[in-house]
């Protein structure tokens, strides 16, 4: 096996406090946006800690699973099950598409040359950043909440404005 297929970093290891601190920072950022921190962790695994691209992707996915499972009880306590269940068609279809996409993406990732995977990962990170900037700062999100700030949910065409502030959320939570 090549180094690219091992979960061994290409560089020497870092001290426990540095790695723990990076993990804590990623946890805070991921907790705020609800993605588990994978989008922040992957670049650090590759650049700071020296993992090869495929190794970093595999380790990142495994860590994301653990983070999401640990955060799930807290998230479930914050959002009533009935509120989530009322949107079950969206959730089921997103889940089905995500599972199929994850399977296809994993199959492609393990077949790609390492240099190609690095380029694909870099392009995806840039696209995510651009998408976040566009939806937050442009005319896509014209409607406003009571405090004058745009809701990210309202910025998507066809989204219902009442979804931006569910019935269980306080008015301050939507801003």
Coordinates of C-alpha atoms in Angstrom, one line a residue, residues 2-153:
X2 CA 1.1 3.5 -0.7
X3 CA 1.3 6.1 2.0
X4 CA -1.8 7.7 0.5
X5 CA -3.9 4.7 1.5
X6 CA -2.6 4.5 5.1
X7 CA -4.0 6.5 8.0
X8 CA -0.4 7.5 8.9
X9 CA 0.5 11.2 8.7
X10 CA 3.3 12.0 6.2
X11 CA 4.9 14.4 8.8
X12 CA 5.9 13.9 12.4
X13 CA 3.1 14.1 15.0
X14 CA 2.3 17.3 17.0
X15 CA 2.0 17.7 20.7
X16 CA -1.3 16.7 22.4
X17 CA -2.2 20.3 23.4
X18 CA -1.8 21.5 19.8
X19 CA -4.0 18.8 18.4
X20 CA -6.5 19.1 21.2
X21 CA -6.7 22.8 20.7
X22 CA -7.2 22.4 17.0
X23 CA -10.0 19.9 17.7
X24 CA -11.7 22.2 20.2
X25 CA -11.6 25.1 17.8
X26 CA -13.0 22.9 15.0
X27 CA -15.7 21.6 17.4
X28 CA -16.8 25.1 18.3
X29 CA -17.0 26.2 14.6
X30 CA -18.7 23.0 13.5
X31 CA -21.1 23.2 16.4
X32 CA -22.1 26.7 15.4
X33 CA -22.9 25.8 11.8
X34 CA -24.1 22.3 12.4
X35 CA -21.8 20.3 10.1
X36 CA -19.7 18.6 12.7
X37 CA -16.5 20.5 11.7
X38 CA -15.5 18.3 8.7
X39 CA -15.1 21.3 6.5
X40 CA -12.6 22.8 8.9
X41 CA -10.9 19.6 10.0
X42 CA -10.0 18.3 6.5
X43 CA -7.7 21.2 5.5
X44 CA -6.0 20.9 8.9
X45 CA -5.5 17.1 8.6
X46 CA -3.9 17.7 5.2
X47 CA -1.9 20.9 5.7
X48 CA -1.1 21.1 9.4
X49 CA -0.9 17.4 10.4
X50 CA 0.4 16.1 7.1
X51 CA -2.1 13.4 6.2
X52 CA -2.3 12.4 2.6
X53 CA -5.6 13.4 0.9
X54 CA -7.4 10.0 0.9
X55 CA -6.2 9.2 4.4
X56 CA -7.5 12.6 5.6
X57 CA -10.9 12.1 3.9
X58 CA -11.3 8.7 5.5
X59 CA -10.2 9.8 9.0
X60 CA -12.3 13.0 8.7
X61 CA -15.5 11.0 7.8
X62 CA -14.9 8.7 10.7
X63 CA -14.4 11.6 13.1
X64 CA -17.5 13.3 11.7
X65 CA -19.6 10.3 12.5
X66 CA -18.5 10.3 16.1
X67 CA -19.0 14.1 16.5
X68 CA -22.5 14.0 15.0
X69 CA -23.5 11.0 17.2
X70 CA -22.2 12.8 20.3
X71 CA -24.0 16.1 19.3
X72 CA -27.2 14.4 18.3
X73 CA -28.8 14.2 21.8
X74 CA -28.2 17.9 22.4
X75 CA -29.6 18.9 19.0
X76 CA -32.6 16.6 19.5
X77 CA -33.3 18.3 22.8
X78 CA -33.2 21.7 21.2
X79 CA -35.6 20.9 18.3
X80 CA -38.9 19.1 19.1
X81 CA -39.2 15.9 17.2
X82 CA -42.6 17.0 15.8
X83 CA -41.0 20.0 14.1
X84 CA -38.4 17.8 12.4
X85 CA -41.1 15.2 11.5
X86 CA -43.3 17.7 9.9
X87 CA -40.6 18.0 7.2
X88 CA -40.0 14.3 6.7
X89 CA -40.3 14.3 2.9
X90 CA -37.5 16.7 2.6
X91 CA -35.4 14.8 5.2
X92 CA -36.0 11.4 3.6
X93 CA -35.2 12.7 0.1
X94 CA -32.1 14.5 1.2
X95 CA -30.9 11.5 3.1
X96 CA -31.5 9.2 0.1
X97 CA -29.7 11.5 -2.2
X98 CA -26.9 12.0 0.3
X99 CA -26.4 8.2 0.8
X100 CA -26.2 7.6 -2.9
X101 CA -23.9 10.6 -3.4
X102 CA -21.7 9.5 -0.6
X103 CA -21.3 6.0 -2.0
X104 CA -20.5 7.4 -5.5
X105 CA -18.1 10.0 -4.0
X106 CA -16.2 7.5 -1.9
X107 CA -15.9 5.2 -4.9
X108 CA -14.5 8.0 -7.0
X109 CA -12.1 9.2 -4.3
X110 CA -10.5 5.8 -3.8
X111 CA -9.9 5.5 -7.6
X112 CA -8.5 9.0 -8.1
X113 CA -4.8 9.7 -8.3
X114 CA -3.6 11.5 -5.2
X115 CA -2.8 14.7 -7.1
X116 CA -6.3 14.8 -8.6
X117 CA -7.9 14.3 -5.3
X118 CA -6.0 17.2 -3.8
X119 CA -7.2 19.4 -6.6
X120 CA -10.8 18.2 -6.3
X121 CA -10.8 18.8 -2.5
X122 CA -9.3 22.3 -3.0
X123 CA -11.9 23.2 -5.6
X124 CA -14.7 21.9 -3.4
X125 CA -13.5 24.0 -0.4
X126 CA -13.4 27.1 -2.6
X127 CA -16.9 26.4 -3.9
X128 CA -18.2 26.0 -0.4
X129 CA -16.7 29.3 0.6
X130 CA -18.1 31.1 -2.4
X131 CA -21.5 29.6 -1.9
X132 CA -21.6 30.8 1.7
X133 CA -20.5 34.2 0.7
X134 CA -23.0 34.5 -2.1
X135 CA -26.0 33.4 0.0
X136 CA -25.0 35.6 2.9
X137 CA -24.0 38.8 1.1
X138 CA -26.1 39.1 -2.1
X139 CA -29.6 39.9 -3.3
X140 CA -30.5 36.2 -3.0
X141 CA -31.6 36.9 0.6
X142 CA -33.7 40.0 0.2
X143 CA -36.3 39.3 2.9
X144 CA -35.3 40.2 6.4
X145 CA -36.2 39.1 9.9
X146 CA -37.4 41.6 12.5
X147 CA -33.9 42.8 13.3
X148 CA -33.0 43.5 9.6
X149 CA -30.6 40.7 9.0
X150 CA -31.2 38.1 6.3
X151 CA -31.9 34.5 7.1
X152 CA -29.8 32.0 5.2
X153 CA -32.9 29.8 4.7

